[in-house]
Amino acid sequence: MTGLLRSWIEAANAPDCDFPLNNLPYGSAIKDVAPHLGEGAFLHCVVAIGDMMLDVTTMEADGKISCGEMAGIVLDMGDWTNFMALGPETWKNFRSTLTDILKENSPHRTLAEPYLVPRHGANLVMPFHISEFTDFYASRHHATNVGTMFRGAENALPPNWLHIPIGYNGRASSVVVSGTPIIRPHGQLKGPNDDAPRFGPSARFDIELELGAIVGQPSSGPISVAEAFENIFGYVLLNDWSARDIQAWEYQPLGPFQAKATATTISPWIVTAEALAPFRVSTPARDVPLLPYLGESAPMLYDVALEVGLAPEGKAETIIARANYSEMYYSSAQQLAHHTSSGCPMRVGDLLGSGTISGPERENRGSLLELSWGGKEPFILDTGESRSFIEDGDTITLRGHAAGNGYRIGFGECVGQVLPARR
Amino acid sequence: MTGLLRSWIEAANAPDCDFPLNNLPYGSAIKDVAPHLGEGAFLHCVVAIGDMMLDVTTMEADGKISCGEMAGIVLDMGDWTNFMALGPETWKNFRSTLTDILKENSPHRTLAEPYLVPRHGANLVMPFHISEFTDFYASRHHATNVGTMFRGAENALPPNWLHIPIGYNGRASSVVVSGTPIIRPHGQLKGPNDDAPRFGPSARFDIELELGAIVGQPSSGPISVAEAFENIFGYVLLNDWSARDIQAWEYQPLGPFQAKATATTISPWIVTAEALAPFRVSTPARDVPLLPYLGESAPMLYDVALEVGLAPEGKAETIIARANYSEMYYSSAQQLAHHTSSGCPMRVGDLLGSGTISGPERENRGSLLELSWGGKEPFILDTGESRSFIEDGDTITLRGHAAGNGYRIGFGECVGQVLPARR
């Protein structure tokens, strides 16, 4: 495993920095950094490095960096959609160029310096156009926990679970970037002892700790797992906000719908598959063999340590869960290949949620549903307060990183505060 | 109810013409009809009238018609997405202008004549950009039939069905326009007596007779049923191709996924809500009252007679089902309001499938699953052949119209031929 690649931006060389030269994640910022491109604030493609970010939209417009053939017009929209569409060769070359510019003792330092802006206070927005959003259910620990609560330990895993990367289509219009406030949803609620449903605010509003894989290349028919792996551009942290009480009443027979439609928050920095390459691990051993179309030709998960923080309004945060992406039963590549198996076309900007990431221990549970065991075992925060589900004013923060030798590939933060329901 | 509005285009005045002046549906055509806009073939917004269509993109470019403030640049992309975004006042004014131009004895006849092209042989494409696709499950007859097959007559309707417009998110990338060939999908299949699933072509490939409602205005939070009704721009025929064997194995616990992702076909002409206004009817009487947020303030279904034709390759078509949209339990407006109840943002171009439209009698069943009662009672075509599910080479055609006094508001045809599975 390579060690830290040193940069002339000193903060990037700190061992606990999320964004060393080895990472170079891609974001979009609203910043008035290039007044000569027009008036006021614009959307710019930016690359995080240490405590700074490099404004590559302006660099491209000024002819100081190129994404290949389409000189000057790839990054001008200010998000990474057009860049992703150019494909893996471009992805690789551009990253190589950035590394060359930002490495210690680079001869290109003076070229880049005018385009560096502090990350602090940056107004980061959605880094790509989300075409469609699919969410999966791929942690065996999570599926077993939820299944045990709902159907008992004997029938915890549905019969198809060990064969199919179970997934459902979510709602792209509800995906928001980190920092967007989340309004507690209303919905139809019916307790087991109620005669009829009522319409009211969700009382069992929850999170799901996930990674989101971003499809960077289109496909028009079935593709293999190996092809799917090549088509994934990068990853973000993903919190799939979930109203458990709405879900319980609505989900039969066609699956979750409004319970999952309020919001899904993603972190603002796309960590590329290339940056994560040193941290690839295999999916776990199988009780039953997978059908050949789902076979992994190489390790396609990543060793990414994750944590969930919960901070009541105005109070200190408690880390309520820690888990690792390497514990998933299906990789994003397997999920994407399965997604295309029916002939379903995929497009640049499709977002695939990994499914809630839980591990084997109590502290590894990636949802409050599991942490409080369906509300039956409230857990205690460092502030002394207890929680079963999210309370108004609570801020949830996801964090994650892959740990290298003297450096880390960090994801930054994925943050959302829950506001009271409307009216 | 108004009678036929006569046009100077004589074919539009025939009582069985789908596209009289009362209709004026909106489509998009690839035609080399305006070489002065550039080279070769272009995408043009067209309006069907009798056996002709009016090229309104070229009219707008020539300054002969306007969609309001944004003169000349609303229809230039060649589909109706930007037009829809302008809102109901523009929709109404533009339709009024078209009616004025095309009515019998119009003084504007000479203005319009250069922009008329024959509909015959037109290359019609998707008339709007589909933002996201949601499919519902709103026919009581259909839900009862399917439920009876799967769970027995006693438990046919799920407990939530009379309270919630049950729906799930489908896949916008898989929606295609009428005429697109449909390749039989592969998927995971497991019969009740099989030990393990296998991967192979679907043997129970099916259709669903539906209407699709097109959302023409965005919303960012919950909206009322009345607001939802105003936001619906128009309707198309919709065939939601469904692999029943894939669905049976995959759908627990998160709902249908790859079974519904091969393709959904829509008809090429958007019939506007305004054209259908004379045919509004109420949803049926309720066994249990709806929650107030789903209350209809006025009739919001339409009396639209529908039929399904099946033609084996190279052979005559049999009409295998007839049903009416007026029999649905929930209107598209109720579905859209429910869709927003969680705060889910809706966007211009969202497509909502009504759900399979079935009526009370055997001949009213809008899917082969119901017509052949799960394959147990194959039905006989006029050619003498029998069918349980779709065979390779079969062409399915949906048709529909609202019947006025001496005229009809027709939808045209929604056609798809099923081709053999890949390899």
Short mmCIF file of N, CA and C in Angstrom, two decimals, chain A residues 6-155:
data_model
loop_
_atom_site.label_atom_id
_atom_site.label_comp_id
_atom_site.label_asym_id
_atom_site.label_seq_id
_atom_site.Cartn_x
_atom_site.Cartn_y
_atom_site.Cartn_z
N ARG A 6 2.94 13.49 -0.61
CA ARG A 6 3.05 14.82 0.01
C ARG A 6 2.70 15.92 -0.99
N SER A 7 2.04 16.95 -0.48
CA SER A 7 1.64 18.10 -1.28
C SER A 7 2.34 19.35 -0.78
N TRP A 8 2.46 20.37 -1.64
CA TRP A 8 2.99 21.66 -1.18
C TRP A 8 1.95 22.43 -0.37
N ILE A 9 0.74 21.90 -0.28
CA ILE A 9 -0.24 22.48 0.65
C ILE A 9 -0.09 21.72 1.96
N GLU A 10 0.54 22.36 2.95
CA GLU A 10 1.03 21.65 4.13
C GLU A 10 -0.07 20.93 4.89
N ALA A 11 -1.26 21.53 4.98
CA ALA A 11 -2.35 20.91 5.77
C ALA A 11 -2.75 19.56 5.20
N ALA A 12 -2.48 19.35 3.93
CA ALA A 12 -2.86 18.07 3.30
C ALA A 12 -1.97 16.92 3.76
N ASN A 13 -0.85 17.24 4.40
CA ASN A 13 0.09 16.21 4.81
C ASN A 13 -0.13 15.69 6.23
N ALA A 14 -1.08 16.30 6.94
CA ALA A 14 -1.36 15.84 8.31
C ALA A 14 -2.03 14.47 8.25
N PRO A 15 -1.60 13.56 9.15
CA PRO A 15 -2.12 12.17 9.05
C PRO A 15 -3.63 12.07 9.25
N ASP A 16 -4.24 13.06 9.96
CA ASP A 16 -5.69 12.97 10.17
C ASP A 16 -6.48 13.89 9.22
N CYS A 17 -5.80 14.39 8.19
CA CYS A 17 -6.52 15.22 7.22
C CYS A 17 -7.35 14.31 6.31
N ASP A 18 -8.64 14.66 6.12
CA ASP A 18 -9.50 13.85 5.24
C ASP A 18 -9.08 13.95 3.77
N PHE A 19 -8.40 15.05 3.41
CA PHE A 19 -8.20 15.32 1.99
C PHE A 19 -6.73 15.51 1.62
N PRO A 20 -5.90 14.46 1.80
CA PRO A 20 -4.51 14.54 1.35
C PRO A 20 -4.46 14.44 -0.18
N LEU A 21 -3.27 14.54 -0.71
CA LEU A 21 -3.09 14.43 -2.17
C LEU A 21 -3.57 13.07 -2.69
N ASN A 22 -3.51 12.04 -1.84
CA ASN A 22 -4.00 10.72 -2.25
C ASN A 22 -5.51 10.71 -2.53
N ASN A 23 -6.25 11.71 -2.02
CA ASN A 23 -7.71 11.66 -2.11
C ASN A 23 -8.23 12.46 -3.31
N LEU A 24 -8.12 13.78 -3.25
CA LEU A 24 -8.59 14.67 -4.32
C LEU A 24 -10.06 14.45 -4.68
N PRO A 25 -10.97 14.60 -3.70
CA PRO A 25 -12.39 14.43 -3.99
C PRO A 25 -12.96 15.65 -4.71
N TYR A 26 -14.05 15.40 -5.43
CA TYR A 26 -14.65 16.41 -6.31
C TYR A 26 -15.95 16.97 -5.71
N GLY A 27 -16.06 18.30 -5.68
CA GLY A 27 -17.27 18.95 -5.17
C GLY A 27 -17.71 20.08 -6.07
N SER A 28 -18.82 20.71 -5.69
CA SER A 28 -19.31 21.89 -6.39
C SER A 28 -19.59 22.97 -5.37
N ALA A 29 -19.10 24.18 -5.65
CA ALA A 29 -19.26 25.27 -4.70
C ALA A 29 -19.86 26.49 -5.38
N ILE A 30 -20.72 27.18 -4.63
CA ILE A 30 -21.17 28.50 -5.06
C ILE A 30 -20.19 29.48 -4.46
N LYS A 31 -19.40 30.11 -5.32
CA LYS A 31 -18.44 31.08 -4.78
C LYS A 31 -18.18 32.17 -5.81
N ASP A 32 -18.01 33.34 -5.30
CA ASP A 32 -17.72 34.48 -6.17
C ASP A 32 -16.21 34.56 -6.36
N VAL A 33 -15.67 33.50 -6.98
CA VAL A 33 -14.22 33.41 -7.07
C VAL A 33 -13.70 33.76 -8.44
N ALA A 34 -14.58 33.96 -9.39
CA ALA A 34 -14.11 34.22 -10.75
C ALA A 34 -14.97 35.29 -11.41
N PRO A 35 -14.88 36.51 -10.89
CA PRO A 35 -15.78 37.56 -11.40
C PRO A 35 -15.62 37.79 -12.90
N HIS A 36 -14.49 37.41 -13.47
CA HIS A 36 -14.32 37.66 -14.90
C HIS A 36 -15.14 36.69 -15.75
N LEU A 37 -15.72 35.63 -15.12
CA LEU A 37 -16.61 34.75 -15.88
C LEU A 37 -18.02 35.31 -15.97
N GLY A 38 -18.30 36.39 -15.27
CA GLY A 38 -19.65 36.94 -15.27
C GLY A 38 -19.88 37.65 -13.95
N GLU A 39 -21.12 38.01 -13.69
CA GLU A 39 -21.41 38.77 -12.47
C GLU A 39 -21.80 37.87 -11.31
N GLY A 40 -21.34 38.20 -10.13
CA GLY A 40 -21.85 37.58 -8.91
C GLY A 40 -21.36 36.17 -8.68
N ALA A 41 -22.21 35.36 -8.07
CA ALA A 41 -21.83 34.02 -7.64
C ALA A 41 -22.11 33.00 -8.73
N PHE A 42 -21.26 31.99 -8.81
CA PHE A 42 -21.40 30.93 -9.80
C PHE A 42 -21.17 29.59 -9.16
N LEU A 43 -21.60 28.59 -9.89
CA LEU A 43 -21.33 27.23 -9.50
C LEU A 43 -20.01 26.80 -10.11
N HIS A 44 -19.10 26.33 -9.26
CA HIS A 44 -17.77 25.94 -9.72
C HIS A 44 -17.44 24.52 -9.30
N CYS A 45 -16.80 23.77 -10.19
CA CYS A 45 -16.22 22.49 -9.80
C CYS A 45 -14.96 22.75 -8.99
N VAL A 46 -14.89 22.10 -7.84
CA VAL A 46 -13.74 22.29 -6.97
C VAL A 46 -13.19 20.94 -6.53
N VAL A 47 -11.89 20.93 -6.21
CA VAL A 47 -11.22 19.71 -5.76
C VAL A 47 -10.64 20.01 -4.37
N ALA A 48 -10.98 19.17 -3.39
CA ALA A 48 -10.50 19.43 -2.02
C ALA A 48 -9.07 18.95 -1.87
N ILE A 49 -8.25 19.78 -1.23
CA ILE A 49 -6.86 19.42 -0.91
C ILE A 49 -6.49 20.13 0.39
N GLY A 50 -6.25 19.33 1.45
CA GLY A 50 -5.95 19.93 2.76
C GLY A 50 -7.09 20.81 3.20
N ASP A 51 -6.74 22.03 3.62
CA ASP A 51 -7.77 22.98 4.06
C ASP A 51 -8.22 23.91 2.93
N MET A 52 -7.82 23.59 1.71
CA MET A 52 -8.13 24.44 0.56
C MET A 52 -8.97 23.66 -0.46
N MET A 53 -9.43 24.39 -1.48
CA MET A 53 -9.99 23.70 -2.63
C MET A 53 -9.56 24.44 -3.89
N LEU A 54 -9.37 23.64 -4.93
CA LEU A 54 -8.86 24.16 -6.19
C LEU A 54 -10.05 24.37 -7.13
N ASP A 55 -10.19 25.59 -7.63
CA ASP A 55 -11.32 25.93 -8.50
C ASP A 55 -10.98 25.54 -9.94
N VAL A 56 -11.33 24.31 -10.29
CA VAL A 56 -10.93 23.79 -11.61
C VAL A 56 -11.84 24.29 -12.73
N THR A 57 -13.04 24.78 -12.41
CA THR A 57 -13.88 25.39 -13.45
C THR A 57 -13.19 26.65 -13.99
N THR A 58 -12.69 27.46 -13.10
CA THR A 58 -12.01 28.68 -13.55
C THR A 58 -10.68 28.34 -14.24
N MET A 59 -9.99 27.36 -13.69
CA MET A 59 -8.74 26.92 -14.35
C MET A 59 -9.01 26.47 -15.78
N GLU A 60 -10.08 25.71 -15.95
CA GLU A 60 -10.41 25.23 -17.29
C GLU A 60 -10.77 26.41 -18.21
N ALA A 61 -11.58 27.32 -17.66
CA ALA A 61 -11.98 28.48 -18.47
C ALA A 61 -10.77 29.31 -18.88
N ASP A 62 -9.76 29.34 -18.00
CA ASP A 62 -8.55 30.12 -18.28
C ASP A 62 -7.52 29.33 -19.09
N GLY A 63 -7.88 28.11 -19.45
CA GLY A 63 -6.96 27.30 -20.26
C GLY A 63 -5.78 26.75 -19.48
N LYS A 64 -5.90 26.69 -18.15
CA LYS A 64 -4.78 26.21 -17.34
C LYS A 64 -4.87 24.71 -17.02
N ILE A 65 -6.04 24.12 -17.30
CA ILE A 65 -6.18 22.67 -17.11
C ILE A 65 -7.20 22.20 -18.14
N SER A 66 -7.08 20.94 -18.54
CA SER A 66 -7.98 20.44 -19.57
C SER A 66 -8.48 19.05 -19.21
N CYS A 67 -9.72 18.77 -19.58
CA CYS A 67 -10.28 17.43 -19.36
C CYS A 67 -10.16 16.58 -20.61
N GLY A 68 -9.32 17.01 -21.52
CA GLY A 68 -9.14 16.23 -22.74
C GLY A 68 -9.64 17.00 -23.94
N GLU A 69 -10.29 16.27 -24.85
CA GLU A 69 -10.68 16.86 -26.12
C GLU A 69 -11.56 18.10 -26.01
N MET A 70 -12.55 18.04 -25.12
CA MET A 70 -13.55 19.10 -25.10
C MET A 70 -13.04 20.28 -24.27
N ALA A 71 -11.93 20.83 -24.69
CA ALA A 71 -11.25 21.84 -23.90
C ALA A 71 -12.16 23.00 -23.53
N GLY A 72 -12.19 23.31 -22.25
CA GLY A 72 -12.85 24.52 -21.79
C GLY A 72 -14.34 24.42 -21.53
N ILE A 73 -14.98 23.32 -21.92
CA ILE A 73 -16.43 23.29 -21.75
C ILE A 73 -16.94 22.07 -20.98
N VAL A 74 -16.05 21.40 -20.26
CA VAL A 74 -16.49 20.23 -19.49
C VAL A 74 -16.97 20.63 -18.11
N LEU A 75 -16.26 21.54 -17.47
CA LEU A 75 -16.54 21.90 -16.08
C LEU A 75 -17.32 23.21 -15.97
N ASP A 76 -17.73 23.77 -17.10
CA ASP A 76 -18.34 25.11 -17.07
C ASP A 76 -19.72 25.14 -16.45
N MET A 77 -20.40 23.98 -16.39
CA MET A 77 -21.72 23.95 -15.73
C MET A 77 -21.57 23.93 -14.21
N GLY A 78 -20.39 23.66 -13.73
CA GLY A 78 -20.15 23.75 -12.28
C GLY A 78 -20.46 22.48 -11.51
N ASP A 79 -20.87 21.42 -12.18
CA ASP A 79 -20.92 20.14 -11.49
C ASP A 79 -20.21 19.09 -12.35
N TRP A 80 -20.11 17.88 -11.81
CA TRP A 80 -19.23 16.87 -12.40
C TRP A 80 -19.92 15.93 -13.37
N THR A 81 -21.16 16.21 -13.73
CA THR A 81 -21.92 15.31 -14.60
C THR A 81 -21.26 15.15 -15.96
N ASN A 82 -20.94 16.25 -16.61
CA ASN A 82 -20.33 16.18 -17.94
C ASN A 82 -18.95 15.52 -17.89
N PHE A 83 -18.23 15.79 -16.82
CA PHE A 83 -16.92 15.16 -16.65
C PHE A 83 -17.05 13.65 -16.54
N MET A 84 -17.99 13.19 -15.72
CA MET A 84 -18.18 11.75 -15.56
C MET A 84 -18.50 11.09 -16.90
N ALA A 85 -19.29 11.79 -17.71
CA ALA A 85 -19.72 11.22 -18.99
C ALA A 85 -18.55 10.94 -19.92
N LEU A 86 -17.42 11.61 -19.71
CA LEU A 86 -16.28 11.42 -20.61
C LEU A 86 -15.57 10.08 -20.41
N GLY A 87 -15.79 9.45 -19.25
CA GLY A 87 -15.31 8.07 -19.10
C GLY A 87 -14.00 7.89 -18.37
N PRO A 88 -13.68 6.63 -18.05
CA PRO A 88 -12.56 6.28 -17.15
C PRO A 88 -11.20 6.79 -17.61
N GLU A 89 -10.95 6.85 -18.91
CA GLU A 89 -9.65 7.34 -19.38
C GLU A 89 -9.47 8.80 -18.97
N THR A 90 -10.52 9.59 -19.16
CA THR A 90 -10.49 11.00 -18.75
C THR A 90 -10.37 11.13 -17.24
N TRP A 91 -11.12 10.30 -16.53
CA TRP A 91 -11.06 10.35 -15.06
C TRP A 91 -9.63 10.17 -14.58
N LYS A 92 -8.96 9.19 -15.18
CA LYS A 92 -7.60 8.83 -14.77
C LYS A 92 -6.60 9.95 -15.13
N ASN A 93 -6.72 10.43 -16.36
CA ASN A 93 -5.79 11.47 -16.81
C ASN A 93 -5.93 12.76 -16.01
N PHE A 94 -7.17 13.14 -15.73
CA PHE A 94 -7.40 14.40 -15.00
C PHE A 94 -6.83 14.30 -13.59
N ARG A 95 -7.07 13.16 -12.95
CA ARG A 95 -6.55 12.94 -11.60
C ARG A 95 -5.01 12.95 -11.60
N SER A 96 -4.46 12.39 -12.63
CA SER A 96 -3.00 12.37 -12.74
C SER A 96 -2.46 13.80 -12.90
N THR A 97 -3.14 14.59 -13.69
CA THR A 97 -2.76 16.00 -13.87
C THR A 97 -2.83 16.76 -12.54
N LEU A 98 -3.95 16.56 -11.82
CA LEU A 98 -4.11 17.23 -10.53
C LEU A 98 -3.00 16.82 -9.56
N THR A 99 -2.68 15.55 -9.53
CA THR A 99 -1.62 15.05 -8.64
C THR A 99 -0.30 15.72 -8.98
N ASP A 100 -0.04 15.83 -10.25
CA ASP A 100 1.20 16.44 -10.72
C ASP A 100 1.29 17.92 -10.31
N ILE A 101 0.19 18.60 -10.39
CA ILE A 101 0.16 20.03 -10.05
C ILE A 101 0.32 20.25 -8.55
N LEU A 102 -0.27 19.36 -7.75
CA LEU A 102 -0.38 19.62 -6.31
C LEU A 102 0.69 18.91 -5.47
N LYS A 103 1.53 18.10 -6.11
CA LYS A 103 2.53 17.35 -5.33
C LYS A 103 3.65 18.28 -4.85
N GLU A 104 4.29 17.86 -3.78
CA GLU A 104 5.41 18.61 -3.21
C GLU A 104 6.45 18.88 -4.31
N ASN A 105 6.95 20.10 -4.31
CA ASN A 105 7.98 20.50 -5.28
C ASN A 105 7.51 20.51 -6.73
N SER A 106 6.18 20.57 -6.93
CA SER A 106 5.67 20.60 -8.30
C SER A 106 6.12 21.89 -9.00
N PRO A 107 6.54 21.77 -10.24
CA PRO A 107 6.89 22.97 -11.01
C PRO A 107 5.64 23.79 -11.39
N HIS A 108 4.45 23.21 -11.19
CA HIS A 108 3.21 23.89 -11.59
C HIS A 108 2.56 24.67 -10.45
N ARG A 109 3.28 24.77 -9.31
CA ARG A 109 2.70 25.41 -8.14
C ARG A 109 2.19 26.82 -8.44
N THR A 110 2.99 27.61 -9.11
CA THR A 110 2.58 29.00 -9.37
C THR A 110 1.38 29.08 -10.30
N LEU A 111 1.24 28.06 -11.16
CA LEU A 111 0.07 28.00 -12.03
C LEU A 111 -1.21 27.80 -11.21
N ALA A 112 -1.13 26.95 -10.18
CA ALA A 112 -2.32 26.57 -9.43
C ALA A 112 -2.69 27.56 -8.33
N GLU A 113 -1.67 28.21 -7.76
CA GLU A 113 -1.93 29.03 -6.56
C GLU A 113 -3.07 30.05 -6.70
N PRO A 114 -3.18 30.71 -7.85
CA PRO A 114 -4.27 31.70 -7.95
C PRO A 114 -5.67 31.09 -7.88
N TYR A 115 -5.77 29.78 -8.06
CA TYR A 115 -7.09 29.13 -8.10
C TYR A 115 -7.44 28.40 -6.81
N LEU A 116 -6.59 28.57 -5.78
CA LEU A 116 -6.88 27.94 -4.49
C LEU A 116 -7.74 28.87 -3.64
N VAL A 117 -8.77 28.31 -3.04
CA VAL A 117 -9.60 29.08 -2.10
C VAL A 117 -9.78 28.25 -0.83
N PRO A 118 -9.96 28.90 0.31
CA PRO A 118 -10.12 28.13 1.55
C PRO A 118 -11.40 27.30 1.51
N ARG A 119 -11.33 26.11 2.04
CA ARG A 119 -12.55 25.29 2.16
C ARG A 119 -13.46 25.83 3.25
N HIS A 120 -12.87 26.46 4.28
CA HIS A 120 -13.66 26.95 5.40
C HIS A 120 -14.71 27.94 4.90
N GLY A 121 -15.96 27.67 5.26
CA GLY A 121 -17.03 28.58 4.86
C GLY A 121 -17.53 28.39 3.44
N ALA A 122 -16.99 27.41 2.74
CA ALA A 122 -17.43 27.18 1.36
C ALA A 122 -18.90 26.78 1.33
N ASN A 123 -19.61 27.26 0.32
CA ASN A 123 -21.02 26.92 0.15
C ASN A 123 -21.10 25.77 -0.86
N LEU A 124 -21.07 24.56 -0.32
CA LEU A 124 -21.02 23.38 -1.19
C LEU A 124 -22.42 22.92 -1.56
N VAL A 125 -22.61 22.61 -2.82
CA VAL A 125 -23.92 22.15 -3.31
C VAL A 125 -23.77 20.77 -3.94
N MET A 126 -24.87 20.26 -4.49
CA MET A 126 -24.89 18.92 -5.10
C MET A 126 -23.81 18.83 -6.18
N PRO A 127 -22.86 17.87 -6.04
CA PRO A 127 -21.74 17.84 -6.99
C PRO A 127 -22.04 17.19 -8.35
N PHE A 128 -23.24 16.66 -8.52
CA PHE A 128 -23.60 16.09 -9.83
C PHE A 128 -25.12 16.09 -9.94
N HIS A 129 -25.61 15.95 -11.16
CA HIS A 129 -27.05 15.84 -11.38
C HIS A 129 -27.46 14.40 -11.13
N ILE A 130 -28.33 14.19 -10.14
CA ILE A 130 -28.76 12.83 -9.82
C ILE A 130 -29.83 12.41 -10.81
N SER A 131 -29.49 11.41 -11.58
CA SER A 131 -30.41 10.95 -12.60
C SER A 131 -31.56 10.18 -11.94
N GLU A 132 -31.27 9.08 -11.29
CA GLU A 132 -32.26 8.37 -10.50
C GLU A 132 -31.55 7.80 -9.28
N PHE A 133 -32.32 7.45 -8.26
CA PHE A 133 -31.77 6.98 -7.00
C PHE A 133 -32.35 5.60 -6.66
N THR A 134 -31.47 4.66 -6.43
CA THR A 134 -31.88 3.31 -6.04
C THR A 134 -31.25 3.00 -4.70
N ASP A 135 -32.02 2.39 -3.82
CA ASP A 135 -31.47 2.06 -2.50
C ASP A 135 -31.52 0.54 -2.30
N PHE A 136 -30.46 0.01 -1.74
CA PHE A 136 -30.36 -1.44 -1.55
C PHE A 136 -30.46 -1.82 -0.06
N TYR A 137 -30.26 -3.08 0.20
CA TYR A 137 -30.54 -3.70 1.51
C TYR A 137 -29.53 -4.82 1.65
N ALA A 138 -28.25 -4.42 1.81
CA ALA A 138 -27.16 -5.37 1.53
C ALA A 138 -26.29 -5.72 2.72
N SER A 139 -26.63 -5.22 3.92
CA SER A 139 -25.88 -5.63 5.10
C SER A 139 -26.62 -6.80 5.75
N ARG A 140 -25.92 -7.90 5.89
CA ARG A 140 -26.58 -9.07 6.49
C ARG A 140 -26.95 -8.80 7.95
N HIS A 141 -26.08 -8.05 8.63
CA HIS A 141 -26.39 -7.74 10.03
C HIS A 141 -27.63 -6.86 10.13
N HIS A 142 -27.73 -5.86 9.26
CA HIS A 142 -28.91 -4.98 9.27
C HIS A 142 -30.17 -5.78 8.92
N ALA A 143 -30.10 -6.56 7.84
CA ALA A 143 -31.29 -7.32 7.42
C ALA A 143 -31.71 -8.31 8.49
N THR A 144 -30.73 -8.90 9.16
CA THR A 144 -31.04 -9.87 10.23
C THR A 144 -31.66 -9.15 11.43
N ASN A 145 -31.09 -8.00 11.79
CA ASN A 145 -31.67 -7.25 12.91
C ASN A 145 -33.12 -6.85 12.63
N VAL A 146 -33.35 -6.25 11.47
CA VAL A 146 -34.69 -5.78 11.13
C VAL A 146 -35.65 -6.96 11.00
N GLY A 147 -35.17 -8.03 10.34
CA GLY A 147 -36.01 -9.21 10.16
C GLY A 147 -36.38 -9.86 11.49
N THR A 148 -35.42 -9.88 12.42
CA THR A 148 -35.69 -10.47 13.73
C THR A 148 -36.76 -9.67 14.47
N MET A 149 -36.65 -8.33 14.40
CA MET A 149 -37.67 -7.51 15.06
C MET A 149 -39.06 -7.73 14.47
N PHE A 150 -39.14 -7.85 13.12
CA PHE A 150 -40.44 -7.90 12.46
C PHE A 150 -41.00 -9.32 12.31
N ARG A 151 -40.10 -10.31 12.18
CA ARG A 151 -40.61 -11.65 11.86
C ARG A 151 -40.06 -12.73 12.79
N GLY A 152 -39.25 -12.34 13.76
CA GLY A 152 -38.65 -13.33 14.66
C GLY A 152 -37.33 -13.86 14.11
N ALA A 153 -36.48 -14.36 15.01
CA ALA A 153 -35.13 -14.77 14.64
C ALA A 153 -35.12 -15.92 13.63
N GLU A 154 -36.11 -16.77 13.68
CA GLU A 154 -36.15 -17.92 12.77
C GLU A 154 -36.31 -17.49 11.31
N ASN A 155 -37.09 -16.45 11.10
CA ASN A 155 -37.40 -16.00 9.74
C ASN A 155 -36.78 -14.65 9.43
#
